mmCIF file of C-alpha atoms in Angstrom:
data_model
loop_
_atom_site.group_PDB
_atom_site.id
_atom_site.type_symbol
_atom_site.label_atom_id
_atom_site.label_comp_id
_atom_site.label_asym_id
_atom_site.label_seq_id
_atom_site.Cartn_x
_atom_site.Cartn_y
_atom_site.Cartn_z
ATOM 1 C CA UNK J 1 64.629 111.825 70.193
ATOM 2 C CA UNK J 2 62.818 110.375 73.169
ATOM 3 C CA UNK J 3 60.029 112.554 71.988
ATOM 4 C CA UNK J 4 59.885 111.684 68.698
ATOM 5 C CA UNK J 5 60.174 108.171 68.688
ATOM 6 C CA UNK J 6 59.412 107.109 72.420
ATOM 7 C CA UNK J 7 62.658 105.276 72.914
ATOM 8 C CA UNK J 8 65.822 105.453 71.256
ATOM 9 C CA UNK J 9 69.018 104.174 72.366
ATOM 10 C CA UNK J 10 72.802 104.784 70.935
ATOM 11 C CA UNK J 11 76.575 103.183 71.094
ATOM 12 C CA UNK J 12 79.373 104.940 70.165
ATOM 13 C CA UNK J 13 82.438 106.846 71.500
ATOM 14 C CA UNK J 14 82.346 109.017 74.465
ATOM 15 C CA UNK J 15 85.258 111.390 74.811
ATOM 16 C CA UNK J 16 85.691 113.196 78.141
ATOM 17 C CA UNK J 17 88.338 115.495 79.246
ATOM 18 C CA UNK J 18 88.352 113.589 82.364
ATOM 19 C CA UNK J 19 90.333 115.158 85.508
ATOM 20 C CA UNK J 20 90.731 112.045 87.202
ATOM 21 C CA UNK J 21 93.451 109.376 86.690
ATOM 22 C CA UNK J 22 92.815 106.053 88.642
ATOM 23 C CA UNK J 23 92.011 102.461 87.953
ATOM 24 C CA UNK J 24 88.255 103.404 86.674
ATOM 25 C CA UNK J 25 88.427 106.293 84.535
ATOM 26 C CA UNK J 26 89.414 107.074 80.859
ATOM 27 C CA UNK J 27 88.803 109.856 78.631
ATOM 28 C CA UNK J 28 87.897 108.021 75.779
ATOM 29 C CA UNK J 29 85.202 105.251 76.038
ATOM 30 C CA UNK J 30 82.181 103.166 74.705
ATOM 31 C CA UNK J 31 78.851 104.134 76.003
ATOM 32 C CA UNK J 32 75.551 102.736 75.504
ATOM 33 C CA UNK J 33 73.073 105.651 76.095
ATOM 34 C CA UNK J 34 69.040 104.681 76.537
ATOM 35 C CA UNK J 35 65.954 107.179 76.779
ATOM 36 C CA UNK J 36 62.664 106.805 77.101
ATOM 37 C CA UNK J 37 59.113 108.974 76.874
ATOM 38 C CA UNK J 38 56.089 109.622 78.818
ATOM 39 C CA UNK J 39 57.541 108.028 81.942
ATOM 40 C CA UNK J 40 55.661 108.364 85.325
ATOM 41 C CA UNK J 41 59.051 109.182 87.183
ATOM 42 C CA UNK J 42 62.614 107.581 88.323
ATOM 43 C CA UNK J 43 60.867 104.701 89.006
ATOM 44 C CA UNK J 44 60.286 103.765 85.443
ATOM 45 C CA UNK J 45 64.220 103.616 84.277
ATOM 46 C CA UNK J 46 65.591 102.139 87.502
ATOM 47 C CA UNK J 47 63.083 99.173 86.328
ATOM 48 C CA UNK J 48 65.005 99.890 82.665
ATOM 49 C CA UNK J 49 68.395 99.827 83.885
ATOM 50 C CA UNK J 50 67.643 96.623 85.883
ATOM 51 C CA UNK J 51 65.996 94.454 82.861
ATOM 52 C CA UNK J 52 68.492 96.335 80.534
ATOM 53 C CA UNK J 53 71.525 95.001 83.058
ATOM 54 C CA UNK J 54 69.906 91.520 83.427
ATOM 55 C CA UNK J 55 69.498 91.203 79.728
ATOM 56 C CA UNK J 56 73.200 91.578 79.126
ATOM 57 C CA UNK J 57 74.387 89.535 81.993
ATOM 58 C CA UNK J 58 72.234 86.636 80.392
ATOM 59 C CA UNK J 59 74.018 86.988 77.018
ATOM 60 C CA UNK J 60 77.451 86.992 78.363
ATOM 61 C CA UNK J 61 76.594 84.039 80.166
ATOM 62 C CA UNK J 62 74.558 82.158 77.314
ATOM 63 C CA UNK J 63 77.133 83.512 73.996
ATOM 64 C CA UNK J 64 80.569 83.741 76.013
ATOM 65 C CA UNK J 65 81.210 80.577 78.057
ATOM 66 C CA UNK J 66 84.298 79.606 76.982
ATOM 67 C CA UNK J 67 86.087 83.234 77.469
ATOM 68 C CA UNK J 68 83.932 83.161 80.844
ATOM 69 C CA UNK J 69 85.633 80.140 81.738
ATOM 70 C CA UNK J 70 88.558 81.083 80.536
ATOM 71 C CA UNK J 71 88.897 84.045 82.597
ATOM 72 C CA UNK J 72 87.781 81.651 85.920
ATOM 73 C CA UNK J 73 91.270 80.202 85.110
ATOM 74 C CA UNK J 74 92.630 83.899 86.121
ATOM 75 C CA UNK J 75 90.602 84.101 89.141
ATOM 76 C CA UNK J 76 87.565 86.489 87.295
ATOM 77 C CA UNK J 77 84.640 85.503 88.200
ATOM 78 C CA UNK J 78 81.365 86.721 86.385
ATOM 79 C CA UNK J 79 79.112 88.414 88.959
ATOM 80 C CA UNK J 80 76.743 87.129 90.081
ATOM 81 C CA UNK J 81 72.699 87.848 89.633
ATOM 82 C CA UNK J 82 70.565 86.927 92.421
ATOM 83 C CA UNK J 83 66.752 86.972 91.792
ATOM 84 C CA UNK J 84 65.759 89.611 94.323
ATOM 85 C CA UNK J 85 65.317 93.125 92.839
ATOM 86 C CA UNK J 86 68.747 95.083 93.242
ATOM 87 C CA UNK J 87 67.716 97.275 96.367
ATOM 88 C CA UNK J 88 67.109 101.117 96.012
ATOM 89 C CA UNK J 89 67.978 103.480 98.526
ATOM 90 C CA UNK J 90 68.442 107.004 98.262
ATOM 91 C CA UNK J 91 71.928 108.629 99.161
ATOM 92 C CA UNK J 92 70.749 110.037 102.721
ATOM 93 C CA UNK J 93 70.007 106.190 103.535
ATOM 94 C CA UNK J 94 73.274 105.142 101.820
ATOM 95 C CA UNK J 95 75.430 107.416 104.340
ATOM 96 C CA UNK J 96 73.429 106.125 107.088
ATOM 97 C CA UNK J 97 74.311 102.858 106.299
ATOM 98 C CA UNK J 98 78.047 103.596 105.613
ATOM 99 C CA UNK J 99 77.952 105.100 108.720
ATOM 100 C CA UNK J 100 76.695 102.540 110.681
ATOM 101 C CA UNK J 101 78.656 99.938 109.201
ATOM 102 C CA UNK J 102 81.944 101.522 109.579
ATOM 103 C CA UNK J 103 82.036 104.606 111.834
ATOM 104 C CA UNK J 104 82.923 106.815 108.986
ATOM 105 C CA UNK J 105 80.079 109.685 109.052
ATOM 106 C CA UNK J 106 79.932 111.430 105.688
ATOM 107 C CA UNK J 107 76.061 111.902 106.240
ATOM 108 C CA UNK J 108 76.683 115.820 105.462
ATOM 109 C CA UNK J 109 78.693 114.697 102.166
ATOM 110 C CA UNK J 110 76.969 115.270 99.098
ATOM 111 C CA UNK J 111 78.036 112.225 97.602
ATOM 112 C CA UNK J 112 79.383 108.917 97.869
ATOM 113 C CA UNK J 113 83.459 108.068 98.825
ATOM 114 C CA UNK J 114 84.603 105.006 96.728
ATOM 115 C CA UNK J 115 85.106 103.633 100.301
ATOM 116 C CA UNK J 116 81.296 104.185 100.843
ATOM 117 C CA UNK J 117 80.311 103.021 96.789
ATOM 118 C CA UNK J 118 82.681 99.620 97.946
ATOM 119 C CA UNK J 119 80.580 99.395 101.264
ATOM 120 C CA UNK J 120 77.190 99.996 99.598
ATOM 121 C CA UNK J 121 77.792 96.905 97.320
ATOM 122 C CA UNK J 122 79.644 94.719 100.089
ATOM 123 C CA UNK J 123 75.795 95.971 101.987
ATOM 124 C CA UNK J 124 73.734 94.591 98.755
ATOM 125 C CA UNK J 125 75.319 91.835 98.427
ATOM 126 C CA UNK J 126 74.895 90.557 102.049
ATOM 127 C CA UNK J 127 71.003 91.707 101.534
ATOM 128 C CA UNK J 128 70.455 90.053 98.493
ATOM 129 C CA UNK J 129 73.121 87.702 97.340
ATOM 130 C CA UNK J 130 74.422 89.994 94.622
ATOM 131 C CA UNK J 131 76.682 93.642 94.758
ATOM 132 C CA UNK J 132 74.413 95.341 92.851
ATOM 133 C CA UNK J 133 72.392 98.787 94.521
ATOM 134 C CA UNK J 134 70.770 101.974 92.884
ATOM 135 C CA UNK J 135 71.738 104.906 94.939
ATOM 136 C CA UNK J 136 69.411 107.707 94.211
ATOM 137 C CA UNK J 137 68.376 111.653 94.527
ATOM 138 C CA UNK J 138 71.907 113.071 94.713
ATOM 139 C CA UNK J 139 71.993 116.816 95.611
ATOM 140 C CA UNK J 140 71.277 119.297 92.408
ATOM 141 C CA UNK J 141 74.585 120.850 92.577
ATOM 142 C CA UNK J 142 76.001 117.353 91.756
ATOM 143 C CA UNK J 143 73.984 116.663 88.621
ATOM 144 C CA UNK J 144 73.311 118.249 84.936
ATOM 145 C CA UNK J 145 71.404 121.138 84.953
ATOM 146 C CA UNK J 146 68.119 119.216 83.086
ATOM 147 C CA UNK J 147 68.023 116.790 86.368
ATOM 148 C CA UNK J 148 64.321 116.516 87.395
ATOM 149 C CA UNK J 149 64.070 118.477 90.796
ATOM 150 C CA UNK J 150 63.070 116.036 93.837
ATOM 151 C CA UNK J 151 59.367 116.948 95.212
ATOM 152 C CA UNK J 152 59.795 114.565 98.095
ATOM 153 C CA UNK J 153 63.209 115.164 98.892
ATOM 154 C CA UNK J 154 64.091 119.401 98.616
ATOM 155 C CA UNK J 155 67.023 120.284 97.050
ATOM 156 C CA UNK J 156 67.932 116.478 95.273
ATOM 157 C CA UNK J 157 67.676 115.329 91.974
ATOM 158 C CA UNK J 158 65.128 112.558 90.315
ATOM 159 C CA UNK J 159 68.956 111.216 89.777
ATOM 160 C CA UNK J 160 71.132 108.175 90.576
ATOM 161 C CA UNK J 161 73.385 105.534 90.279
ATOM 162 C CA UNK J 162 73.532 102.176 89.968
ATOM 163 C CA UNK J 163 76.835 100.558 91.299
ATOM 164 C CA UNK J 164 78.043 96.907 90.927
ATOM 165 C CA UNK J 165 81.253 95.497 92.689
ATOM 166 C CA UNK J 166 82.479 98.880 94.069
ATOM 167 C CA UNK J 167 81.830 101.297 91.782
ATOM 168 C CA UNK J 168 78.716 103.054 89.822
ATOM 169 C CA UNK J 169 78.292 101.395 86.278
ATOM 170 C CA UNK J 170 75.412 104.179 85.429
ATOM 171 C CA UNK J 171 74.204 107.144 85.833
ATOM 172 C CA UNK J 172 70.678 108.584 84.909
ATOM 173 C CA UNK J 173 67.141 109.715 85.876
ATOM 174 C CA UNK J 174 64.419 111.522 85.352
ATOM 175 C CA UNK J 175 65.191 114.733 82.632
ATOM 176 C CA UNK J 176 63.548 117.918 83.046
ATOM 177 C CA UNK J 177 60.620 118.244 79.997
ATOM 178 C CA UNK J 178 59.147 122.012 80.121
ATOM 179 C CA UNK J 179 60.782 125.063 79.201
ATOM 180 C CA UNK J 180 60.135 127.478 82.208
ATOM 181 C CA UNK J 181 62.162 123.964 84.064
ATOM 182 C CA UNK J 182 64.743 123.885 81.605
ATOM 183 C CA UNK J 183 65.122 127.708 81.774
ATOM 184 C CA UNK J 184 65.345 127.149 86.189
ATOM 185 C CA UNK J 185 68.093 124.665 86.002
ATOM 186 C CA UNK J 186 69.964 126.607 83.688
ATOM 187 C CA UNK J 187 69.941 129.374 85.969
ATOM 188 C CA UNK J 188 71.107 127.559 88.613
ATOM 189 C CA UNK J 189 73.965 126.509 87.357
ATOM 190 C CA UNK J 190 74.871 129.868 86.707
ATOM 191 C CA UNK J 191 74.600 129.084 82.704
ATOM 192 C CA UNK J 192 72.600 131.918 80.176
ATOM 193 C CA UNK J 193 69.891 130.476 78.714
ATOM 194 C CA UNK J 194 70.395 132.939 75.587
ATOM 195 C CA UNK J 195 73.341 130.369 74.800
ATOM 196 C CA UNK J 196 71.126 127.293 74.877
ATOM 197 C CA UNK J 197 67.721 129.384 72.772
ATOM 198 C CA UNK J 198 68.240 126.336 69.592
ATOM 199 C CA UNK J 199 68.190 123.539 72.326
ATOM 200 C CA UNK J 200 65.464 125.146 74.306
ATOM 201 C CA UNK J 201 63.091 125.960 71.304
ATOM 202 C CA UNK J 202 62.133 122.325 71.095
ATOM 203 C CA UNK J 203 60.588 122.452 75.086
ATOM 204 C CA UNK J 204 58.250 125.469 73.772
ATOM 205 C CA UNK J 205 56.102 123.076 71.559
ATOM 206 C CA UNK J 206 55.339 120.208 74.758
ATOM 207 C CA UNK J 207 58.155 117.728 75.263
ATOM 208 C CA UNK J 208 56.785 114.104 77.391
ATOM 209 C CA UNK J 209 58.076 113.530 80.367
ATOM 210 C CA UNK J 210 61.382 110.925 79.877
ATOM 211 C CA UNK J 211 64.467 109.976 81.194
ATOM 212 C CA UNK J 212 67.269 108.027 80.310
ATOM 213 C CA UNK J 213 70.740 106.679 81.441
ATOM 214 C CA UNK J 214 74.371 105.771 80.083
ATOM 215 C CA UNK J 215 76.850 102.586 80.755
ATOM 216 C CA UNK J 216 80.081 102.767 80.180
ATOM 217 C CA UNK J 217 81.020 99.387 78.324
ATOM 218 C CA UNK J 218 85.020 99.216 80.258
ATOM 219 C CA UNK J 219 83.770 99.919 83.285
ATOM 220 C CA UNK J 220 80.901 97.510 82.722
ATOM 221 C CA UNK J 221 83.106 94.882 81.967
ATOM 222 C CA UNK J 222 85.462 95.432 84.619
ATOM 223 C CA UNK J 223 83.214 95.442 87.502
ATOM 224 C CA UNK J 224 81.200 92.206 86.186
ATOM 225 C CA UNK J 225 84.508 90.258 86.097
ATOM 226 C CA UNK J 226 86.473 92.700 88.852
ATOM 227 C CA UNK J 227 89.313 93.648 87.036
ATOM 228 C CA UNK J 228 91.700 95.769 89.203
ATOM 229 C CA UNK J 229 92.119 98.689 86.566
ATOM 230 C CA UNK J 230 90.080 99.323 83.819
ATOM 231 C CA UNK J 231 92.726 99.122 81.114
ATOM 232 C CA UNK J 232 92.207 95.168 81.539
ATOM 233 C CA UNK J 233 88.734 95.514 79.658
ATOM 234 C CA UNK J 234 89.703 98.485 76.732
ATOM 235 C CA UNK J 235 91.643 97.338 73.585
ATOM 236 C CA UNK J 236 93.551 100.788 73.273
ATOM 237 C CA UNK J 237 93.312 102.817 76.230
ATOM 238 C CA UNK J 238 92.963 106.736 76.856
ATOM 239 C CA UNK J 239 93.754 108.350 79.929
ATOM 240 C CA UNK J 240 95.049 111.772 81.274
ATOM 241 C CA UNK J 241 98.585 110.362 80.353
ATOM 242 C CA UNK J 242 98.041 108.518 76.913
ATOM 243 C CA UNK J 243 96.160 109.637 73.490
ATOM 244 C CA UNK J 244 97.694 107.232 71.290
ATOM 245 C CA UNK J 245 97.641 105.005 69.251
#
């Protein structure tokens, strides 16, 4: 779609047969998906994600004051936005800095602990008077196989996360656009790209460079009031344990 029309963006139900069961996942959910063409690199949606994240803080605060208010009576507070950028650091310098702050050396990890995604915000916050921090170029084994390889940093993804309050709130990058690219991640995730051949087809005729990224809605809301479990912010939760109603 990015190709056709530039940008696009969708919302509707995500449905995941999620392995994990704690306070931040579900298997069923609302995401808000965004992608955009003839981008000059991550760059360009981190900027997105930021305006797009901004944006929506603003409305909650401008069209929901009294349920904002309401919820201060609970002891939720709405996070807070400072006017500094959020800070963007890739994961190497994120394990540094977990390191360094607590002793704990994951530097050889390939990703972040939710001790280290709680540190990194605790880290922004101090920085720039809000918990918000894009964590980029994860290792390729860790993303989707149409992750734009790194060609400053071998071996990572044009990928990453943006975490608020403890815990990443979206994922997304920049998307692999020619075929013979395509065809290369497949491979290395050990997929056949005879399986993919109608999804390919459309990277034979010259596909823009883009990227894009998703937000879970729960989680969103969750970790911009800091609800302890995500159940607080879904009407009709789904979970490992519960399909119904």
């Amino acid at each position: 779609m990015a190709g056709v029309w530039e940008g696009a963006f969708s919302l509707g139900h995500v449905y995941r047969a999620e392995k994990h069961a704690t306070s931040r996942h579900l298997t069923e959910s609302i995401q808000y998906e965004f992608e955009v063409a003839f981008i000059n690199g991550i760059g360009d949606i981190l900027d997105w994600e930021e305006k797009i994240v901004r944006y929506m803080i603003g409305e909650v605060e401008k069209s929901c004051k009294a349920e904002v208010e309401l919820l201060k009576e609970y002891g939720y507070n709405l996070v807070k936005l400072s006017e500094k950028p959020f800070p963007r650091i890739t994961l190497a310098e994120a394990l540094e800095i977990y390191f360094k702050r607590t002793g704990v050396d994951d530097r050889k990890e390939p990703d972040l602990s939710p001790e280290a995604e709680r540190e990194m915000c605790k880290w922004a916050e101090e920085e720039t008077g809000s918990p918000f921090v894009f964590v980029t170029h994860y290792p390729l084994t860790k993303v989707a196989f149409y992750a734009m390889p790194s060609k400053e940093h071998e071996g990572m993804a044009e990928y990453g996360d943006l975490l608020c309050n403890g815990a990443e709130i979206t994922s997304g990058g920049q998307r692999r656009h020619t075929y013979d690219l395509m065809v290369e991640g497949l491979k290395f995730k050990e997929l056949n790209p005879d399986n993919f051949e109608g999804y390919l087809e459309i990277f034979k005729f010259g596909m823009p460079p883009h990227g894009g990224f998703a937000l879970g809605l729960e989680r969103f809301t969750q970790m911009l009031f800091g609800f302890e479990n995500i159940r607080r912010t879904t009407l009709f939760y789904r979970d490992l344990h519960r399909l119904t109603p």
